[in-house]
C-alpha positions as a printed NumPy array, in Angstrom:
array([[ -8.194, -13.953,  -0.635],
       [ -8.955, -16.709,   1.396],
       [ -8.787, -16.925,   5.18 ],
       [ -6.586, -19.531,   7.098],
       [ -6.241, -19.876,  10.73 ],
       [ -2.998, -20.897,  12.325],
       [ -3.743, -24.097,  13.836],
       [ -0.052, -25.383,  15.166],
       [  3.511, -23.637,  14.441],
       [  6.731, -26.141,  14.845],
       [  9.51 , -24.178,  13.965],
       [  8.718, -22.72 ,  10.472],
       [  6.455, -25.13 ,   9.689],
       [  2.83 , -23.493,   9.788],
       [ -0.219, -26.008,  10.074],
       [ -3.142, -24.108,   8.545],
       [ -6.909, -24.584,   8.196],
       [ -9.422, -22.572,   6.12 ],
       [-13.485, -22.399,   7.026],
       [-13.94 , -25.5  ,   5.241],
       [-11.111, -27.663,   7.455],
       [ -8.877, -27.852,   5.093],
       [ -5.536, -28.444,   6.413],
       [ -2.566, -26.937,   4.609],
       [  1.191, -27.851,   5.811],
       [  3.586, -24.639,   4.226],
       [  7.133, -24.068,   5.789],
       [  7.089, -20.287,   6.03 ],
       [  9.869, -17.599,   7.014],
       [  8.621, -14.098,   7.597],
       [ 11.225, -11.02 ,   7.636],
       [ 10.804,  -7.6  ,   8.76 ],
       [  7.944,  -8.414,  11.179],
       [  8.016,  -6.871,  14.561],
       [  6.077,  -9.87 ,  16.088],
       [  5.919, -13.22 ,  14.259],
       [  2.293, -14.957,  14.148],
       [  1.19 , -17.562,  16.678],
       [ -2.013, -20.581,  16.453],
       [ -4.86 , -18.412,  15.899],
       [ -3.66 , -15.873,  14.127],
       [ -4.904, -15.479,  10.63 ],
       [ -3.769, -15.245,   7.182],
       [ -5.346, -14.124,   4.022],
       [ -3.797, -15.398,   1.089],
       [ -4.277, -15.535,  -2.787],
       [ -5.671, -19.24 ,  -3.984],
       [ -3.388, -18.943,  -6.565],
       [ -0.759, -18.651,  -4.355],
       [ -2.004, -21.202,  -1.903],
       [ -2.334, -23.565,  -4.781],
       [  1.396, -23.126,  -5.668],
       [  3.044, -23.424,  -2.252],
       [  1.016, -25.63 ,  -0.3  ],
       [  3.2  , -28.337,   1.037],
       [  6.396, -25.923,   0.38 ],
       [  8.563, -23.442,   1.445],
       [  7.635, -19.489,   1.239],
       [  9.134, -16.499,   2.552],
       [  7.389, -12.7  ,   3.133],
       [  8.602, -10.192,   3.913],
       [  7.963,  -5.942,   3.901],
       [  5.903,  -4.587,   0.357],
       [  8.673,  -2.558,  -0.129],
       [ 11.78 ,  -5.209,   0.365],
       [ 14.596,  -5.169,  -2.193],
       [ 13.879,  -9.159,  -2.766],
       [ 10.848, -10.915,  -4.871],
       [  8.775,  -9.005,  -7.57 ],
       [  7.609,  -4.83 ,  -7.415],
       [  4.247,  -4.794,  -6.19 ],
       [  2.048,  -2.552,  -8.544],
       [ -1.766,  -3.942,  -7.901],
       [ -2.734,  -4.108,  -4.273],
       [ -4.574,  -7.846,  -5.543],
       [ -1.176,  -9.501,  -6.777],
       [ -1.275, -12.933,  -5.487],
       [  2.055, -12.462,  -4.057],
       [  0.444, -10.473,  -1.49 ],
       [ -0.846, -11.705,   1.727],
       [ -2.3  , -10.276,   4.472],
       [ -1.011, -11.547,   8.035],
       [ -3.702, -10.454,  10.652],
       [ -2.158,  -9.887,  14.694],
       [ -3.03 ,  -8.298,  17.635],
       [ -6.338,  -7.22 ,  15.45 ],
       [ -4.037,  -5.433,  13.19 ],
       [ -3.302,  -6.596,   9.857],
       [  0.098,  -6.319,   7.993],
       [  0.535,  -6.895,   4.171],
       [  3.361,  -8.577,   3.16 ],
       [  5.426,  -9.505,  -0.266],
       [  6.288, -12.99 ,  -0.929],
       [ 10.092, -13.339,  -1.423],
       [ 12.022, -15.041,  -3.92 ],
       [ 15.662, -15.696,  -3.553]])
């Protein structure tokens, strides 16, 4: 997984950077979180996944959400990991 900080939110638009500053521009929606990320929070996320939804729009939501694939390997690369308040919550990306 790679690491990306959150650089600058505007609405769902998430402006992201990774240790190389690389900038990544991905519209994303998150459901079922108690408290929605802000700039410096950090997400880990699958380079194959990055690679497909860079410049995009993604949704996540809970592992265990009736929408987007059954997760049955804990490295899927629909998986991220969304890191807040030094805690770090694993989401599912959604489809539909």
């Amino acid at each position: 997984m790679i690491k990306l900080i959150i650089e600058n939110i505007d609405g769902y638009n998430y402006i992201l950077k990774d240790s190389n500053n690389k900038s990544y521009n991905i519209n994303i929606e998150f459901y079922d979180v108690d408290v929605l990320p802000k700039v410096g929070d950090i997400i880990y996320i699958n380079n194959k996944l990055l690679n497909k939804i860079n410049n995009n729009v993604v949704s996540f939501g809970k592992l265990d959400g009736i929408y987007g694939r059954t997760i049955t390997d804990e490295n899927d690369e629909d998986v991220i990991g969304l890191s807040i308040q030094d805690k770090i919550i694993y989401l599912k990306r959604y489809y539909g």
